[in-house]
Structure formats: C-alpha cells, structure tokens
C-alpha cells in the first residue's frame, strides 16, 4: 500500500474517532502506532470493565447466598457461649466435688489411723489383763499352799500410788492418763485435718471467683 492510501485510511480512522487535526505525511508512522495502541488499550479497558461488572454480580450473588449462614453463625455463637458458660459451671462443680471428696478421704484416713491406735491400745490392755489374771491365779494358788504372813508393820502402811509411781514424780504412766493423752492427740490431729480441709475449700472458691 502506497503512502497516499495509508494517509487516506489513517485520516478516515482519525475522523471517526474525532481527531480532525491536520496529519502530515511524515507523522503517518508514529500516529498509526499510537492509534493502534489506543485502540488496543480501549479494548482491554472495555474487557476489564466487563469483568469487573461480572465480578460485582457474582459478589452480590454470594452475599445473598451467605446471608442465611450469617444468621446461623450468630445462633451458633450464642449457643457456643452458652455451652462455654455451662462448661465453666460444670468445671467449678467438679472442683468443689473433688475437694470435698479429698476432705472426706482425709477424714476417713484420720479416723482409720485413730481406730487402729485404739485397737492396739485395747489389745495391749487385754494382754495386760490376761497377764494380770494369770498372775492372780498363780498367787491364789500359792496362798492356798502357804500361810499368809503380813510384813506390814503398824504405822508404816502406805496406799499404792497410781501405777506404783510416787507423788513426787512429775510424770505418770497410768493407763487413764495415757488414754487421755491419746484422746488429746487425736483431737489435735482432727483439728489439723479440718483446718486443711477448710483451706482447700476456700482455695477452690477463690479459683471460682478469680
């Protein structure tokens, strides 16, 4: 195609687009290249606008489709919060129940220990009574064989003291005093256990409040 045909064709294209400025022959090449780039850019811009419009339509459709799920999400969040609160309550109840069971086990262990000690004391007392009974029977048999001779002189009789201990002694090993001492120790131990139980219960309540 000669230069005149190119000029005529380019002139028509520029007139269609509204470019009515003079077109020198020397500027045909650069004007033709710029015009081609302008047309390609315009076509790409048009295609991009169509894609954007299509994406907007799809976005609107997705939003309409997701609307029921938003309602379900709110409901599920409310149910999740309720379940969480219920779980916290159940955990607090479990902590208290576990603490109470520990206290009960500790009390039972203390009672068992005290009962075992009392059983040992009772067994020792039974053995002591059995030994005393055997000795009494033996002494009775000896008294039947031998005449009774009193070695106590007039004015020198002294009543037997508790467990044979003299009054000036500060300590007494009498079974009644030993039993009383054991009871006091048991009471002290029981109070210590109760104190520890109360401390654990208070600590459990502190965790709930915190």
PDB file of C-alpha atoms in Angstrom:
ATOM      1  CA  UNK A   1       0.000   0.000   0.000  1.00  0.00           C
ATOM      2  CA  UNK A   2       1.427   3.377  -1.026  1.00  0.00           C
ATOM      3  CA  UNK A   3       1.802   6.408   1.178  1.00  0.00           C
ATOM      4  CA  UNK A   4      -1.329   8.104  -0.128  1.00  0.00           C
ATOM      5  CA  UNK A   5      -3.505   5.095   0.634  1.00  0.00           C
ATOM      6  CA  UNK A   6      -2.046   4.872   4.160  1.00  0.00           C
ATOM      7  CA  UNK A   7      -2.645   8.562   4.686  1.00  0.00           C
ATOM      8  CA  UNK A   8      -6.234   8.307   3.452  1.00  0.00           C
ATOM      9  CA  UNK A   9      -7.016   5.251   5.592  1.00  0.00           C
ATOM     10  CA  UNK A  10      -5.430   6.783   8.702  1.00  0.00           C
ATOM     11  CA  UNK A  11      -7.275  10.048   8.072  1.00  0.00           C
ATOM     12  CA  UNK A  12     -10.604   8.210   7.988  1.00  0.00           C
ATOM     13  CA  UNK A  13      -9.855   6.370  11.234  1.00  0.00           C
ATOM     14  CA  UNK A  14      -8.867   9.617  12.962  1.00  0.00           C
ATOM     15  CA  UNK A  15     -12.008  11.343  11.737  1.00  0.00           C
ATOM     16  CA  UNK A  16     -14.158   8.503  13.120  1.00  0.00           C
ATOM     17  CA  UNK A  17     -12.512   8.928  16.493  1.00  0.00           C
ATOM     18  CA  UNK A  18     -12.979  12.717  16.367  1.00  0.00           C
ATOM     19  CA  UNK A  19      -9.367  13.691  15.704  1.00  0.00           C
ATOM     20  CA  UNK A  20      -9.719  16.329  12.972  1.00  0.00           C
ATOM     21  CA  UNK A  21      -6.255  17.845  13.293  1.00  0.00           C
ATOM     22  CA  UNK A  22      -4.015  18.051  10.211  1.00  0.00           C
ATOM     23  CA  UNK A  23      -1.995  14.904   9.508  1.00  0.00           C
ATOM     24  CA  UNK A  24       1.413  15.493   7.909  1.00  0.00           C
ATOM     25  CA  UNK A  25       2.802  12.725   5.738  1.00  0.00           C
ATOM     26  CA  UNK A  26       5.916  12.452   7.899  1.00  0.00           C
ATOM     27  CA  UNK A  27       3.850  11.678  11.010  1.00  0.00           C
ATOM     28  CA  UNK A  28       1.877   8.807   9.493  1.00  0.00           C
ATOM     29  CA  UNK A  29       4.056   6.088  11.092  1.00  0.00           C
ATOM     30  CA  UNK A  30       4.035   7.371  14.646  1.00  0.00           C
ATOM     31  CA  UNK A  31       0.363   8.408  14.518  1.00  0.00           C
ATOM     32  CA  UNK A  32      -0.574   4.957  13.185  1.00  0.00           C
ATOM     33  CA  UNK A  33       1.350   3.227  16.018  1.00  0.00           C
ATOM     34  CA  UNK A  34      -0.188   5.486  18.670  1.00  0.00           C
ATOM     35  CA  UNK A  35      -3.648   4.911  17.238  1.00  0.00           C
ATOM     36  CA  UNK A  36      -3.176   1.126  17.290  1.00  0.00           C
ATOM     37  CA  UNK A  37      -2.032   1.286  20.935  1.00  0.00           C
ATOM     38  CA  UNK A  38      -5.011   3.476  21.798  1.00  0.00           C
ATOM     39  CA  UNK A  39      -7.438   1.042  20.199  1.00  0.00           C
ATOM     40  CA  UNK A  40      -5.872  -1.967  21.984  1.00  0.00           C
ATOM     41  CA  UNK A  41      -5.903  -0.134  25.322  1.00  0.00           C
ATOM     42  CA  UNK A  42      -9.536   0.858  24.844  1.00  0.00           C
ATOM     43  CA  UNK A  43     -10.489  -2.733  24.057  1.00  0.00           C
ATOM     44  CA  UNK A  44      -8.641  -4.011  27.129  1.00  0.00           C
ATOM     45  CA  UNK A  45     -10.292  -1.342  29.284  1.00  0.00           C
ATOM     46  CA  UNK A  46     -13.695  -2.362  27.984  1.00  0.00           C
ATOM     47  CA  UNK A  47     -12.964  -6.028  28.705  1.00  0.00           C
ATOM     48  CA  UNK A  48     -11.749  -5.157  32.206  1.00  0.00           C
ATOM     49  CA  UNK A  49     -14.922  -3.187  32.907  1.00  0.00           C
ATOM     50  CA  UNK A  50     -16.990  -6.149  31.772  1.00  0.00           C
ATOM     51  CA  UNK A  51     -15.017  -8.459  34.089  1.00  0.00           C
ATOM     52  CA  UNK A  52     -15.429  -6.029  36.990  1.00  0.00           C
ATOM     53  CA  UNK A  53     -19.164  -5.834  36.369  1.00  0.00           C
ATOM     54  CA  UNK A  54     -19.373  -9.620  36.255  1.00  0.00           C
ATOM     55  CA  UNK A  55     -17.395  -9.906  39.489  1.00  0.00           C
ATOM     56  CA  UNK A  56     -19.729  -7.412  41.172  1.00  0.00           C
ATOM     57  CA  UNK A  57     -22.697  -9.504  40.117  1.00  0.00           C
ATOM     58  CA  UNK A  58     -21.066 -12.661  41.453  1.00  0.00           C
ATOM     59  CA  UNK A  59     -20.218 -10.859  44.698  1.00  0.00           C
ATOM     60  CA  UNK A  60     -23.832  -9.798  45.121  1.00  0.00           C
ATOM     61  CA  UNK A  61     -24.982 -13.352  44.470  1.00  0.00           C
ATOM     62  CA  UNK A  62     -22.504 -14.720  47.026  1.00  0.00           C
ATOM     63  CA  UNK A  63     -23.618 -12.180  49.625  1.00  0.00           C
ATOM     64  CA  UNK A  64     -27.248 -13.154  49.112  1.00  0.00           C
ATOM     65  CA  UNK A  65     -26.299 -16.814  49.418  1.00  0.00           C
ATOM     66  CA  UNK A  66     -24.235 -16.181  52.565  1.00  0.00           C
ATOM     67  CA  UNK A  67     -26.989 -14.243  54.346  1.00  0.00           C
ATOM     68  CA  UNK A  68     -28.624 -17.379  55.858  1.00  0.00           C
ATOM     69  CA  UNK A  69     -25.217 -18.536  57.043  1.00  0.00           C
ATOM     70  CA  UNK A  70     -24.720 -15.213  58.827  1.00  0.00           C
ATOM     71  CA  UNK A  71     -27.904 -15.843  60.800  1.00  0.00           C
ATOM     72  CA  UNK A  72     -26.747 -19.384  61.546  1.00  0.00           C
ATOM     73  CA  UNK A  73     -23.372 -18.024  62.612  1.00  0.00           C
ATOM     74  CA  UNK A  74     -24.989 -15.670  65.140  1.00  0.00           C
ATOM     75  CA  UNK A  75     -27.087 -18.516  66.508  1.00  0.00           C
ATOM     76  CA  UNK A  76     -24.071 -20.815  66.724  1.00  0.00           C
ATOM     77  CA  UNK A  77     -22.059 -18.146  68.533  1.00  0.00           C
ATOM     78  CA  UNK A  78     -24.842 -17.727  71.093  1.00  0.00           C
ATOM     79  CA  UNK A  79     -25.041 -21.499  71.594  1.00  0.00           C
ATOM     80  CA  UNK A  80     -21.252 -21.699  71.885  1.00  0.00           C
ATOM     81  CA  UNK A  81     -21.270 -19.014  74.586  1.00  0.00           C
ATOM     82  CA  UNK A  82     -23.987 -20.863  76.495  1.00  0.00           C
ATOM     83  CA  UNK A  83     -22.049 -24.117  76.259  1.00  0.00           C
ATOM     84  CA  UNK A  84     -18.913 -22.361  77.464  1.00  0.00           C
ATOM     85  CA  UNK A  85     -20.731 -20.959  80.498  1.00  0.00           C
ATOM     86  CA  UNK A  86     -22.208 -24.375  81.232  1.00  0.00           C
ATOM     87  CA  UNK A  87     -18.757 -25.925  80.918  1.00  0.00           C
ATOM     88  CA  UNK A  88     -17.348 -23.388  83.383  1.00  0.00           C
ATOM     89  CA  UNK A  89     -20.151 -24.171  85.847  1.00  0.00           C
ATOM     90  CA  UNK A  90     -19.603 -27.909  85.493  1.00  0.00           C
ATOM     91  CA  UNK A  91     -15.861 -27.436  85.997  1.00  0.00           C
ATOM     92  CA  UNK A  92     -16.465 -25.414  89.167  1.00  0.00           C
ATOM     93  CA  UNK A  93     -18.849 -28.088  90.451  1.00  0.00           C
ATOM     94  CA  UNK A  94     -16.273 -30.758  89.684  1.00  0.00           C
ATOM     95  CA  UNK A  95     -13.548 -28.845  91.530  1.00  0.00           C
ATOM     96  CA  UNK A  96     -15.770 -28.449  94.595  1.00  0.00           C
ATOM     97  CA  UNK A  97     -16.888 -32.079  94.497  1.00  0.00           C
ATOM     98  CA  UNK A  98     -13.294 -33.238  94.096  1.00  0.00           C
ATOM     99  CA  UNK A  99     -12.199 -31.051  97.013  1.00  0.00           C
ATOM    100  CA  UNK A 100     -14.999 -32.396  99.201  1.00  0.00           C
ATOM    101  CA  UNK A 101     -14.076 -35.973  98.290  1.00  0.00           C
ATOM    102  CA  UNK A 102     -10.440 -35.304  99.161  1.00  0.00           C
ATOM    103  CA  UNK A 103     -11.521 -33.882 102.514  1.00  0.00           C
ATOM    104  CA  UNK A 104     -13.721 -36.914 103.144  1.00  0.00           C
ATOM    105  CA  UNK A 105     -10.892 -39.296 102.250  1.00  0.00           C
ATOM    106  CA  UNK A 106      -8.555 -37.417 104.574  1.00  0.00           C
ATOM    107  CA  UNK A 107     -11.104 -37.611 107.394  1.00  0.00           C
ATOM    108  CA  UNK A 108     -11.580 -41.333 106.819  1.00  0.00           C
ATOM    109  CA  UNK A 109      -7.833 -41.890 106.821  1.00  0.00           C
ATOM    110  CA  UNK A 110      -7.540 -39.994 110.093  1.00  0.00           C
ATOM    111  CA  UNK A 111     -10.404 -41.981 111.625  1.00  0.00           C
ATOM    112  CA  UNK A 112      -8.844 -45.237 110.465  1.00  0.00           C
ATOM    113  CA  UNK A 113      -5.499 -44.269 111.968  1.00  0.00           C
ATOM    114  CA  UNK A 114      -7.113 -43.376 115.284  1.00  0.00           C
ATOM    115  CA  UNK A 115      -9.142 -46.589 115.304  1.00  0.00           C
ATOM    116  CA  UNK A 116      -6.018 -48.630 114.606  1.00  0.00           C
ATOM    117  CA  UNK A 117      -4.256 -46.918 117.504  1.00  0.00           C
ATOM    118  CA  UNK A 118      -7.208 -47.600 119.793  1.00  0.00           C
ATOM    119  CA  UNK A 119      -7.289 -51.225 118.667  1.00  0.00           C
ATOM    120  CA  UNK A 120      -3.605 -51.557 119.502  1.00  0.00           C
ATOM    121  CA  UNK A 121      -4.204 -49.988 122.904  1.00  0.00           C
ATOM    122  CA  UNK A 122      -7.160 -52.293 123.517  1.00  0.00           C
ATOM    123  CA  UNK A 123      -5.109 -55.332 122.519  1.00  0.00           C
ATOM    124  CA  UNK A 124      -2.297 -54.245 124.833  1.00  0.00           C
ATOM    125  CA  UNK A 125      -4.782 -53.744 127.661  1.00  0.00           C
ATOM    126  CA  UNK A 126      -6.310 -57.171 127.010  1.00  0.00           C
ATOM    127  CA  UNK A 127      -2.866 -58.783 127.125  1.00  0.00           C
ATOM    128  CA  UNK A 128      -2.115 -56.876 130.314  1.00  0.00           C
ATOM    129  CA  UNK A 129      -5.365 -58.050 131.884  1.00  0.00           C
ATOM    130  CA  UNK A 130      -4.699 -61.610 130.776  1.00  0.00           C
ATOM    131  CA  UNK A 131      -1.230 -61.482 132.312  1.00  0.00           C
ATOM    132  CA  UNK A 132      -2.686 -59.987 135.497  1.00  0.00           C
ATOM    133  CA  UNK A 133      -5.370 -62.674 135.621  1.00  0.00           C
ATOM    134  CA  UNK A 134      -2.767 -65.411 135.199  1.00  0.00           C
ATOM    135  CA  UNK A 135      -0.632 -63.852 137.908  1.00  0.00           C
ATOM    136  CA  UNK A 136      -3.641 -63.555 140.231  1.00  0.00           C
ATOM    137  CA  UNK A 137      -4.498 -67.195 139.709  1.00  0.00           C
ATOM    138  CA  UNK A 138      -0.891 -68.171 140.386  1.00  0.00           C
ATOM    139  CA  UNK A 139      -0.746 -66.025 143.536  1.00  0.00           C
ATOM    140  CA  UNK A 140      -4.053 -67.510 144.680  1.00  0.00           C
ATOM    141  CA  UNK A 141      -2.672 -70.996 144.263  1.00  0.00           C
ATOM    142  CA  UNK A 142       0.450 -70.065 146.234  1.00  0.00           C
ATOM    143  CA  UNK A 143      -1.646 -68.545 149.010  1.00  0.00           C
ATOM    144  CA  UNK A 144      -3.582 -71.764 149.298  1.00  0.00           C
ATOM    145  CA  UNK A 145      -0.332 -73.662 149.773  1.00  0.00           C
ATOM    146  CA  UNK A 146       1.374 -71.143 152.112  1.00  0.00           C
ATOM    147  CA  UNK A 147       0.027 -69.397 155.207  1.00  0.00           C
ATOM    148  CA  UNK A 148      -0.428 -65.631 154.917  1.00  0.00           C
ATOM    149  CA  UNK A 149       2.214 -63.650 156.786  1.00  0.00           C
ATOM    150  CA  UNK A 150       1.859 -59.891 156.939  1.00  0.00           C
ATOM    151  CA  UNK A 151       5.083 -57.934 156.585  1.00  0.00           C
ATOM    152  CA  UNK A 152       3.484 -54.567 157.136  1.00  0.00           C
ATOM    153  CA  UNK A 153       4.369 -53.029 160.444  1.00  0.00           C
ATOM    154  CA  UNK A 154       1.939 -50.876 162.363  1.00  0.00           C
ATOM    155  CA  UNK A 155       2.072 -47.240 161.328  1.00  0.00           C
ATOM    156  CA  UNK A 156       4.016 -47.968 158.130  1.00  0.00           C
ATOM    157  CA  UNK A 157       1.140 -48.738 155.734  1.00  0.00           C
ATOM    158  CA  UNK A 158       1.179 -46.653 152.563  1.00  0.00           C
ATOM    159  CA  UNK A 159      -1.531 -46.939 149.918  1.00  0.00           C
ATOM    160  CA  UNK A 160      -0.425 -47.860 146.443  1.00  0.00           C
ATOM    161  CA  UNK A 161       0.093 -44.895 144.223  1.00  0.00           C
ATOM    162  CA  UNK A 162      -1.051 -44.655 140.616  1.00  0.00           C
ATOM    163  CA  UNK A 163       0.869 -47.262 138.597  1.00  0.00           C
ATOM    164  CA  UNK A 164       3.301 -47.554 141.507  1.00  0.00           C
ATOM    165  CA  UNK A 165       4.588 -44.051 140.888  1.00  0.00           C
ATOM    166  CA  UNK A 166       5.402 -41.802 143.825  1.00  0.00           C
ATOM    167  CA  UNK A 167       3.635 -38.492 144.269  1.00  0.00           C
ATOM    168  CA  UNK A 168       6.826 -36.547 143.823  1.00  0.00           C
ATOM    169  CA  UNK A 169       7.253 -37.786 140.263  1.00  0.00           C
ATOM    170  CA  UNK A 170       6.133 -35.284 137.648  1.00  0.00           C
ATOM    171  CA  UNK A 171       5.194 -37.906 135.042  1.00  0.00           C
ATOM    172  CA  UNK A 172       2.670 -40.664 135.457  1.00  0.00           C
ATOM    173  CA  UNK A 173       2.315 -43.736 133.254  1.00  0.00           C
ATOM    174  CA  UNK A 174      -1.176 -44.533 134.445  1.00  0.00           C
ATOM    175  CA  UNK A 175      -3.368 -46.021 131.676  1.00  0.00           C
ATOM    176  CA  UNK A 176      -6.048 -43.414 132.339  1.00  0.00           C
ATOM    177  CA  UNK A 177      -3.550 -40.587 131.746  1.00  0.00           C
ATOM    178  CA  UNK A 178      -2.190 -42.318 128.660  1.00  0.00           C
ATOM    179  CA  UNK A 179      -5.704 -42.697 127.285  1.00  0.00           C
ATOM    180  CA  UNK A 180      -6.425 -39.022 127.954  1.00  0.00           C
ATOM    181  CA  UNK A 181      -3.183 -38.030 126.256  1.00  0.00           C
ATOM    182  CA  UNK A 182      -4.080 -40.159 123.237  1.00  0.00           C
ATOM    183  CA  UNK A 183      -7.512 -38.549 123.030  1.00  0.00           C
ATOM    184  CA  UNK A 184      -5.960 -35.076 123.115  1.00  0.00           C
ATOM    185  CA  UNK A 185      -3.526 -36.019 120.347  1.00  0.00           C
ATOM    186  CA  UNK A 186      -6.413 -37.379 118.299  1.00  0.00           C
ATOM    187  CA  UNK A 187      -8.374 -34.167 118.786  1.00  0.00           C
ATOM    188  CA  UNK A 188      -5.365 -32.090 117.707  1.00  0.00           C
ATOM    189  CA  UNK A 189      -4.889 -34.257 114.635  1.00  0.00           C
ATOM    190  CA  UNK A 190      -8.588 -33.992 113.797  1.00  0.00           C
ATOM    191  CA  UNK A 191      -8.453 -30.191 114.095  1.00  0.00           C
ATOM    192  CA  UNK A 192      -5.416 -30.080 111.818  1.00  0.00           C
ATOM    193  CA  UNK A 193      -7.246 -32.173 109.227  1.00  0.00           C
ATOM    194  CA  UNK A 194     -10.338 -29.963 109.453  1.00  0.00           C
ATOM    195  CA  UNK A 195      -8.171 -26.854 109.051  1.00  0.00           C
ATOM    196  CA  UNK A 196      -6.531 -28.281 105.947  1.00  0.00           C
ATOM    197  CA  UNK A 197      -9.915 -29.248 104.520  1.00  0.00           C
ATOM    198  CA  UNK A 198     -11.280 -25.751 105.053  1.00  0.00           C
ATOM    199  CA  UNK A 199      -8.187 -24.227 103.434  1.00  0.00           C
ATOM    200  CA  UNK A 200      -8.674 -26.391 100.335  1.00  0.00           C
ATOM    201  CA  UNK A 201     -12.360 -25.456 100.109  1.00  0.00           C
ATOM    202  CA  UNK A 202     -11.509 -21.749 100.442  1.00  0.00           C
ATOM    203  CA  UNK A 203      -8.847 -22.109  97.742  1.00  0.00           C
ATOM    204  CA  UNK A 204     -11.393 -23.745  95.419  1.00  0.00           C
ATOM    205  CA  UNK A 205     -13.825 -20.850  95.956  1.00  0.00           C
ATOM    206  CA  UNK A 206     -11.032 -18.351  95.300  1.00  0.00           C
ATOM    207  CA  UNK A 207     -10.336 -20.005  91.942  1.00  0.00           C
ATOM    208  CA  UNK A 208     -14.014 -19.722  91.029  1.00  0.00           C
ATOM    209  CA  UNK A 209     -14.152 -16.045  91.965  1.00  0.00           C
ATOM    210  CA  UNK A 210     -10.887 -15.336  90.156  1.00  0.00           C
TER     211      UNK A 210
END
